[in-house]
Amino acid sequence: MWSVEEARHYDRRAQDFGVGFLSLMEVAGAKAAARWVTQLPKGRGLVLAGPGHNGGDALVVARYLARDHDTDVCFPLVEPQFAGAKGLKQAAIAHGARVVEVDDVIPSVAHYAWVVDGIFGTGFHGNLDPTVAQIFESISAAGTAMYVLDILSGVDADSGAYQGPPLAIASTVTFGGAKWGHFGYPGALYTGPLTIADIGLEWPTNGDGWISPKWAYDHRPALAVGAHKYQRGRVAVVGGSVAMTGAPVMAGMAALRAGAGLVQLIVPHKARRRMAVPEPLMVWPSTGRGLLTTQDLEQLMRADVIIFGPGMGRETGVLALEQVVGLGKPLIVDADGLYWLAKRPDLRLPARSLLTPHSGEMGMLLGISAAVVDHNRVSAFHQAYRRYQTTLVLKGLYTLTGDAQILVNTANTPALATAGSGDVLSGIVAGILASAPQMSSAQAAALATYVHGWSGIHAARHHGRSVVATDLIECLGQAWHSVETEEEPPQLPQWI
Ligand SMILES: NC(=O)C1=CN([C@@H]2O[C@H](COP(=O)(O)OP(=O)(O)OC[C@H]3O[C@@H](n4cnc5c(N)ncnc54)[C@H](O)[C@@H]3O)[C@@H](O)[C@H]2O)[C@@H](O)CC1
Ligand SMILES: [K+]
């Protein structure tokens, strides 16, 4: 996973070794063309080439595609300026590409069967140029399939911010490493299936990346043979309220299915009376009002991992949070627990703890709006890590997990956006943390997010668009099977 600065760094390193940018561009363009040549829709296509190196990639692509496809090339701004660009243009023309003027393209964009976007890549900044915006509006209206070089023109490669019209992206081929913008908002919606072309650059060493099937397989905890239930780890869930009785139950059941040997819910006694509790769960009704009693704390001392927050509500909680932090057990602060934590950012969480906010809760933790979080999720993540010094899971379309290093979850589906889905996730993390004492919270967070995603994928296979959170718990067994067999999630980026 690369930032724009890192992409430039590895590019410069290649130049230092004497590998010129023209050779990199040649490999980049050739690999992208090879990826697309057999899948382009029938009919004349348009290659849009910008003023920088992204435009150079486009000229290489045009040269390869023109042999098999009717290919027009257009320079919406100016022709690429770098030394050697003229030669690339002449070579494309010699192979059959036809150069067309931008004024002729604008009224006829709808006639093209496909479009290659090589206008801007990582060098884009500021606002989308009006001419480009106009062309994009026409492509958007026509619904033409777009094939994107590196990253859609107009998307900020570091954040994913994008102001242009919605476009149908058939494929993105990026170079050397994925960019954060491919997974940000709304950039992720304009990436389509992502392919990373290895163009011979060095591998980044920053540790950021995405969760691959191999990573999940390598990090799956082994089921301890011969272990009794206490040795498989004990989870306590502190949460629930009269209005929200289901959340702790879902977290608890997910923790069991994720590997915990025993789960106990600690809920207000008034809520207990209204709860339907599945048999495998134990429940401890608390008589403390906003403060945990000595007996509650005794129960909690027996847990290996504590989940704090599901269904807790926002009437009381800050004192209980202080008490639970004081126990020194690994703590998963979720849902309303995050609301209370935001009021006490000075609290230092015990080792192996983690926070599982969605954008709105992340905003609360940082004192900013959800929209600002979504504008640059990676930056919000780093900010929260600096402030809370603990592992984080920033939930969303591409959930980010980790600490100083971030892993992106690629096992995801829109089916996960349903009430209670977050409770299930916190339960999975707790189950993994409790049953695998050797695992760090960052590893458990990444694995849990991946397993949760797979549950969603399986649940959607069974229930289509009607998935509810309890289906995710039902499908956990299949999700673990996908991990065991290194099954590839549908949105996994591919290398070429
Ligand atoms: N990192 C690498 O090692 C490689 C990068 N390559 C390509 O090079 C690209 C980066 O090249 P560049 O740094 O030349 O940048 P770009 O080609 O992304 O764009 C820079 C050009 O666009 C102009 N521009 C930027 N924002 C604009 C705006 N809002 N309105 C109008 N004009 C604007 C700039 O003035 C500059 O002329 C990558 O995205 C990739 O496609 C490849 O050639 C292979 C190797
Ligand atoms: K592009």
XYZ file of C-alpha atoms and ligand atoms in Angstrom:
542
model
C 0.000 0.000 0.000
C 1.549 3.267 -1.088
C 1.072 6.927 -0.444
C 1.823 9.276 -3.335
C 5.069 10.227 -1.614
C 6.092 6.566 -1.336
C 5.238 5.954 -5.011
C 7.514 8.872 -5.941
C 10.225 7.576 -3.637
C 10.347 4.135 -5.294
C 10.142 5.769 -8.706
C 13.197 7.921 -7.829
C 15.043 4.876 -6.482
C 14.522 3.156 -9.839
C 15.911 6.219 -11.633
C 18.940 6.135 -9.301
C 19.588 2.551 -10.382
C 19.442 3.714 -13.995
C 16.005 2.297 -14.766
C 14.549 5.246 -16.654
C 10.917 6.300 -16.364
C 10.341 5.463 -20.030
C 11.135 1.820 -19.326
C 8.830 1.820 -16.294
C 6.091 3.389 -18.382
C 6.612 0.812 -21.112
C 6.143 -2.079 -18.664
C 3.190 -0.333 -16.994
C 1.388 0.346 -20.279
C 2.127 -3.091 -21.722
C 0.785 -4.875 -18.626
C -2.366 -2.762 -18.498
C -3.026 -3.368 -22.197
C -2.479 -7.104 -21.765
C -4.974 -7.100 -18.896
C -7.628 -5.361 -20.994
C -7.099 -6.437 -24.597
C -9.347 -9.489 -24.429
C -12.055 -7.989 -22.226
C -12.796 -4.686 -23.975
C -16.333 -4.365 -25.349
C -16.574 -4.601 -29.143
C -16.468 -1.295 -30.990
C -14.325 1.822 -31.292
C -12.684 3.026 -28.112
C -11.179 6.230 -26.820
C -7.881 6.634 -24.974
C -7.710 9.864 -22.975
C -4.112 10.970 -22.384
C -3.151 13.710 -19.937
C -0.141 16.047 -19.688
C 2.028 13.959 -17.333
C 3.344 10.413 -17.020
C -0.172 8.991 -16.680
C -0.691 10.313 -20.224
C 2.524 8.525 -21.232
C 1.129 5.233 -19.904
C -1.978 5.928 -21.987
C 0.076 6.314 -25.165
C 1.776 2.952 -24.564
C -1.651 1.357 -23.969
C -3.003 2.943 -27.159
C -0.111 1.464 -29.158
C -0.867 -2.074 -27.929
C -4.655 -1.857 -28.145
C -4.667 -0.275 -31.625
C -3.463 -3.541 -33.140
C -6.707 -5.346 -32.203
C -9.192 -2.540 -31.586
C -10.265 0.646 -33.355
C -8.577 3.154 -31.081
C -8.862 6.932 -30.911
C -6.483 8.989 -28.802
C -7.419 12.386 -27.419
C -5.441 14.928 -25.377
C -8.095 16.856 -23.428
C -5.489 19.300 -22.047
C -2.027 19.341 -23.647
C 0.034 16.462 -25.001
C 2.421 14.839 -22.504
C 5.415 17.101 -22.035
C 8.174 14.721 -20.954
C 11.142 13.893 -23.197
C 10.213 10.930 -25.362
C 6.465 11.598 -25.378
C 6.430 12.576 -29.049
C 7.974 9.227 -29.966
C 5.323 7.347 -27.958
C 2.601 9.249 -29.798
C 4.133 8.546 -33.228
C 4.524 4.859 -32.356
C 0.861 4.640 -31.349
C -0.180 6.256 -34.633
C 2.077 3.860 -36.566
C 0.272 0.935 -34.899
C -3.126 2.239 -36.041
C -4.269 4.697 -33.352
C -6.043 7.818 -34.626
C -5.573 11.177 -32.903
C -8.825 13.102 -32.451
C -9.391 16.687 -31.320
C -11.061 17.349 -28.016
C -13.736 19.546 -29.641
C -14.736 16.588 -31.831
C -14.725 14.159 -28.913
C -17.009 16.085 -26.551
C -20.191 15.789 -28.681
C -19.464 12.178 -29.711
C -18.281 10.546 -26.478
C -21.482 8.479 -26.240
C -20.516 6.613 -29.448
C -17.452 4.992 -27.940
C -17.753 1.413 -26.686
C -14.971 1.828 -24.110
C -12.743 4.548 -22.679
C -9.232 4.332 -21.224
C -8.565 6.980 -18.586
C -4.941 8.124 -18.638
C -5.495 11.819 -17.906
C -4.215 12.146 -14.331
C -2.728 9.642 -11.923
C -0.909 10.256 -8.665
C 0.094 13.739 -9.842
C -3.479 15.073 -9.694
C -4.187 17.918 -7.291
C -6.822 20.616 -6.918
C -10.064 20.520 -8.884
C -11.005 18.559 -11.966
C -10.270 20.644 -15.073
C -13.566 21.908 -16.674
C -12.848 20.214 -20.039
C -12.144 16.897 -18.348
C -15.232 17.331 -16.172
C -17.334 17.913 -19.293
C -15.996 14.761 -20.980
C -16.613 12.769 -17.791
C -20.191 14.059 -17.583
C -20.843 12.719 -21.101
C -19.200 9.365 -20.307
C -21.252 9.213 -17.110
C -24.496 9.909 -18.975
C -23.676 7.276 -21.620
C -22.632 4.722 -18.962
C -19.565 3.770 -21.018
C -17.201 1.245 -19.403
C -13.977 2.890 -18.251
C -10.568 1.274 -17.995
C -8.441 3.248 -15.583
C -4.683 3.691 -15.512
C -3.357 3.888 -11.951
C -6.302 5.747 -10.387
C -9.349 7.515 -11.797
C -8.481 11.052 -12.907
C -9.681 13.457 -10.265
C -9.410 11.027 -7.353
C -6.882 12.089 -4.729
C -4.549 9.089 -4.573
C -3.858 9.564 -0.859
C -7.392 10.088 0.443
C -9.820 8.896 -2.239
C -11.564 12.288 -2.344
C -13.300 12.889 -5.702
C -15.600 15.642 -6.950
C -16.387 14.358 -10.461
C -19.473 12.585 -11.814
C -20.165 8.892 -11.135
C -18.520 6.585 -13.686
C -18.758 2.870 -14.445
C -15.260 1.507 -13.841
C -14.666 -1.857 -15.532
C -11.095 -2.193 -14.279
C -8.247 -0.248 -12.689
C -4.645 -1.258 -13.245
C -2.261 0.412 -10.821
C 1.516 0.246 -10.727
C 3.968 -1.026 -8.121
C 1.496 -0.951 -5.225
C -2.103 -0.033 -4.439
C -2.767 3.548 -3.370
C -4.851 4.535 -0.348
C -7.211 6.377 -2.674
C -8.342 3.034 -4.118
C -9.865 2.208 -0.728
C -10.944 5.686 0.431
C -14.271 7.440 -0.057
C -15.630 7.811 -2.585
C -12.569 6.650 -4.556
C -13.326 3.020 -3.656
C -16.588 3.296 -5.582
C -14.624 4.346 -8.664
C -11.917 1.699 -8.637
C -13.754 -1.400 -9.839
C -11.783 -4.647 -9.879
C -8.225 -3.633 -8.941
C -5.143 -5.124 -10.554
C -1.639 -4.259 -9.425
C 1.005 -4.490 -12.101
C 4.462 -5.356 -10.841
C 6.647 -3.006 -12.870
C 9.920 -4.060 -11.272
C 10.018 -1.453 -8.506
C 11.241 -2.368 -5.033
C 8.720 -3.688 -2.532
C 7.632 -1.153 0.032
C 8.708 -1.833 3.594
C 6.117 0.273 5.424
C 4.091 -2.775 6.508
C 0.810 -1.322 5.247
C -1.175 -3.592 2.991
C -4.338 -5.574 2.704
C -5.394 -8.787 4.348
C -4.687 -11.588 1.910
C -6.074 -15.132 2.132
C -2.528 -16.331 2.890
C -2.120 -13.796 5.698
C -5.398 -14.933 7.253
C -4.442 -18.588 6.892
C -1.025 -18.027 8.441
C -2.515 -16.130 11.383
C -5.520 -18.332 12.135
C -5.312 -19.603 15.693
C -5.027 -23.362 16.062
C -7.781 -25.066 18.034
C -6.031 -26.318 21.147
C -6.398 -30.097 21.190
C -7.536 -31.350 24.572
C -8.215 -27.899 25.986
C -11.266 -27.566 28.208
C -13.582 -24.598 27.933
C -11.747 -22.453 30.493
C -8.479 -22.926 28.630
C -10.130 -21.821 25.383
C -10.583 -18.372 26.849
C -13.310 -16.542 28.640
C -15.033 -13.407 27.365
C -17.224 -10.998 29.326
C -19.568 -8.557 27.626
C -20.480 -5.452 29.606
C -23.425 -3.798 27.920
C -27.129 -3.998 27.264
C -29.899 -1.731 28.464
C -33.681 -1.970 28.692
C -33.972 -0.545 25.188
C -31.172 -2.650 23.673
C -31.117 -6.253 24.804
C -29.957 -7.891 21.552
C -26.536 -6.279 21.142
C -24.686 -8.048 23.984
C -26.305 -11.360 22.991
C -25.051 -11.049 19.424
C -21.563 -10.054 20.584
C -21.552 -12.987 22.999
C -22.705 -15.587 20.484
C -20.167 -14.343 17.938
C -17.401 -14.596 20.571
C -18.340 -18.226 21.183
C -18.391 -19.062 17.490
C -15.079 -17.252 17.042
C -13.360 -19.524 19.531
C -14.029 -18.411 23.116
C -14.687 -21.345 25.471
C -17.088 -19.429 27.683
C -18.970 -16.141 27.451
C -20.691 -14.230 30.209
C -22.933 -11.207 29.669
C -22.971 -8.616 32.431
C -26.158 -6.613 31.929
C -28.411 -4.385 34.076
C -30.886 -6.620 35.928
C -33.821 -4.683 34.435
C -32.561 -5.506 30.968
C -31.962 -9.134 31.962
C -35.684 -9.652 32.510
C -36.419 -8.647 28.932
C -33.665 -10.656 27.309
C -33.995 -13.841 25.322
C -30.660 -15.517 25.983
C -29.499 -18.483 23.888
C -28.458 -21.460 26.014
C -24.687 -21.348 25.432
C -24.425 -17.890 27.040
C -24.177 -17.177 30.746
C -25.748 -14.018 32.124
C -24.880 -12.045 35.222
C -27.500 -9.410 36.120
C -25.895 -6.338 37.629
C -27.657 -4.289 40.284
C -25.185 -1.436 40.066
C -26.614 1.706 38.493
C -23.910 3.029 36.219
C -21.287 1.658 38.586
C -20.255 -1.995 38.594
C -20.698 -3.702 41.970
C -17.963 -5.628 43.765
C -19.652 -8.857 42.649
C -19.727 -7.672 39.034
C -16.020 -6.894 39.221
C -15.313 -10.322 40.705
C -17.026 -11.893 37.716
C -15.085 -9.667 35.340
C -11.778 -10.634 36.969
C -12.346 -14.161 35.682
C -12.538 -13.031 32.060
C -9.586 -13.051 29.672
C -11.074 -10.375 27.433
C -13.819 -7.818 28.073
C -16.110 -6.203 25.516
C -17.410 -2.880 26.747
C -20.320 -1.087 25.161
C -22.760 -3.114 23.007
C -26.293 -1.859 23.632
C -25.173 0.069 26.706
C -26.920 3.312 25.879
C -25.808 6.818 26.682
C -27.318 7.387 30.105
C -24.553 6.007 32.253
C -21.253 4.380 31.471
C -18.257 6.561 32.125
C -17.693 5.282 35.673
C -18.065 1.671 34.611
C -15.536 2.331 31.851
C -13.019 3.610 34.394
C -13.614 0.527 36.540
C -13.177 -1.862 33.635
C -10.020 -0.121 32.432
C -8.699 -0.471 35.984
C -8.931 -4.269 35.766
C -6.084 -4.280 33.244
C -7.681 -6.910 30.997
C -7.632 -6.631 27.193
C -10.612 -4.450 26.418
C -12.678 -4.040 23.270
C -14.466 -0.725 23.415
C -17.363 -0.681 20.964
C -20.601 1.162 20.211
C -21.762 3.294 23.175
C -18.559 2.371 24.985
C -16.824 4.625 22.452
C -19.191 7.434 23.352
C -18.019 7.163 26.954
C -14.384 6.801 25.991
C -14.602 9.997 23.933
C -15.406 11.761 27.219
C -12.257 10.364 28.838
C -9.505 10.439 26.171
C -6.990 10.545 29.034
C -7.751 6.926 30.027
C -4.898 4.610 29.040
C -6.262 1.292 27.844
C -4.660 -1.997 28.941
C -2.346 -3.979 26.643
C -4.031 -5.905 23.783
C -7.029 -3.562 23.855
C -8.752 -2.160 20.814
C -11.397 0.261 19.623
C -13.896 -0.569 16.883
C -15.464 2.702 15.678
C -17.418 3.379 12.497
C -16.930 6.788 10.894
C -19.395 8.529 13.235
C -17.835 7.040 16.368
C -14.357 7.804 15.036
C -15.497 11.394 14.597
C -16.615 11.412 18.238
C -13.239 10.066 19.387
C -11.443 12.801 17.460
C -13.903 15.641 17.947
C -14.624 15.948 14.220
C -17.593 15.034 11.993
C -18.098 11.676 10.288
C -17.782 13.494 6.943
C -14.318 14.761 7.867
C -13.311 11.230 8.891
C -14.515 9.859 5.558
C -12.756 12.611 3.641
C -9.454 11.007 4.643
C -9.892 7.788 6.599
C -6.212 6.927 6.723
C -5.337 10.269 8.222
C -8.175 9.926 10.787
C -6.849 6.461 11.643
C -3.309 7.745 12.243
C -4.662 10.646 14.300
C -6.723 8.298 16.504
C -3.770 5.984 16.978
C -1.614 8.895 18.115
C -4.286 9.984 20.580
C -5.376 6.614 22.009
C -2.198 4.561 21.488
C -4.185 1.398 20.929
C -5.212 -0.904 18.080
C -8.099 0.356 15.964
C -10.703 -1.019 13.598
C -12.209 1.766 11.477
C -15.295 0.097 10.036
C -16.673 0.860 6.602
C -16.688 -0.244 2.975
C -12.997 -1.123 3.247
C -12.422 -1.503 6.979
C -8.990 -0.358 8.161
C -7.353 -2.253 11.022
C -4.071 -1.996 12.897
C -1.970 0.470 14.839
C 0.970 2.374 13.343
C 0.659 0.003 10.382
C -2.658 -0.400 8.651
C -4.174 -3.446 6.968
C -7.187 -3.003 4.678
C -9.906 -5.636 4.721
C -10.743 -6.966 1.278
C -13.368 -9.523 2.338
C -16.409 -7.317 2.322
C -19.924 -6.992 1.023
C -22.649 -4.357 1.331
C -24.602 -7.033 3.230
C -22.525 -6.184 6.315
C -24.186 -2.789 6.691
C -27.001 -4.004 8.942
C -28.005 -3.419 12.569
C -25.954 -5.577 14.930
C -23.176 -6.255 12.437
C -20.770 -4.265 14.632
C -21.742 -6.264 17.726
C -20.911 -9.443 15.830
C -17.529 -8.013 14.848
C -16.592 -7.064 18.404
C -17.607 -10.566 19.487
C -15.370 -12.147 16.851
C -12.371 -10.053 17.890
C -12.955 -10.972 21.535
C -13.314 -14.670 20.736
C -10.044 -14.656 18.809
C -8.141 -12.601 21.399
C -9.355 -14.792 24.265
C -8.602 -18.100 22.586
C -5.239 -17.077 21.123
C -3.212 -15.438 23.913
C -0.140 -15.256 21.683
C -1.891 -13.008 19.157
C -1.492 -9.249 19.226
C -4.611 -7.121 19.168
C -3.625 -5.826 15.716
C -3.475 -9.374 14.335
C -6.751 -10.315 16.027
C -8.393 -7.153 14.684
C -7.340 -7.890 11.114
C -8.270 -11.571 11.257
C -11.626 -10.843 12.911
C -12.495 -8.216 10.319
C -11.630 -10.613 7.531
C -13.644 -13.469 9.080
C -16.574 -11.105 9.674
C -16.397 -10.064 6.018
C -16.442 -13.672 4.911
C -19.475 -14.320 7.121
C -21.185 -11.513 5.245
C -20.215 -12.963 1.878
C -21.590 -16.383 2.858
C -24.714 -14.870 4.426
C -25.360 -12.935 1.211
C -24.988 -16.161 -0.777
C -27.767 -17.677 1.374
C -30.018 -14.686 1.912
C -29.249 -12.333 -0.966
C -30.102 -8.797 -0.008
C -31.953 -9.843 3.157
C -29.022 -10.501 5.448
C -29.463 -9.659 9.149
C -26.771 -9.732 11.821
C -27.793 -13.097 13.295
C -27.138 -14.628 9.828
C -23.539 -13.466 10.182
C -23.212 -15.488 13.379
C -24.767 -18.527 11.666
C -22.262 -18.260 8.816
C -19.133 -18.003 10.970
C -18.372 -21.683 10.491
C -18.327 -21.217 6.727
C -16.227 -18.076 7.123
C -13.592 -20.047 9.056
C -13.706 -22.650 6.309
C -12.914 -19.951 3.750
C -9.923 -18.986 5.865
C -8.790 -22.614 6.159
C -8.990 -23.123 2.393
C -7.438 -19.734 1.511
C -10.493 -18.888 -0.572
C -10.160 -15.573 -2.415
C -12.745 -12.931 -1.572
C -14.472 -11.441 -4.637
C -12.861 -8.009 -4.262
C -9.322 -9.182 -3.630
C -6.867 -7.116 -5.729
C -4.977 -9.243 -8.238
C -1.292 -9.069 -9.166
C 0.026 -9.274 -12.694
N 5.478 5.753 -9.774
C 6.066 5.201 -10.833
O 7.103 4.692 -10.654
C 5.422 5.201 -12.188
C 4.380 6.061 -12.495
N 3.762 6.014 -13.690
C 2.679 6.916 -14.007
O 2.980 8.237 -13.683
C 1.873 8.811 -13.017
C 2.324 10.002 -12.258
O 2.868 10.872 -13.202
P 2.981 12.433 -12.963
O 3.692 12.681 -11.708
O 3.515 13.016 -14.224
O 1.505 12.901 -12.704
P 0.161 12.734 -13.542
O 0.399 12.175 -14.878
O -0.777 12.083 -12.654
O -0.358 14.226 -13.696
C 0.508 15.336 -13.594
C 0.140 16.355 -14.646
O -1.204 16.757 -14.482
C -1.271 18.142 -14.231
N -2.372 18.369 -13.295
C -2.471 17.904 -12.025
N -3.636 18.278 -11.467
C -4.302 18.992 -12.411
C -5.557 19.645 -12.434
N -6.368 19.655 -11.377
N -5.929 20.300 -13.560
C -5.124 20.316 -14.636
N -3.912 19.728 -14.666
C -3.495 19.069 -13.573
C 0.089 18.518 -13.711
O 0.385 19.868 -13.946
C 0.983 17.596 -14.512
O 1.199 18.121 -15.819
C 1.299 7.680 -12.230
O -0.030 7.903 -11.849
C 1.441 6.537 -13.226
O 0.334 6.502 -14.088
C 4.050 4.999 -14.679
O 4.497 5.629 -15.838
C 4.974 3.924 -14.241
C 5.968 4.289 -13.204
K -5.958 7.844 -14.567
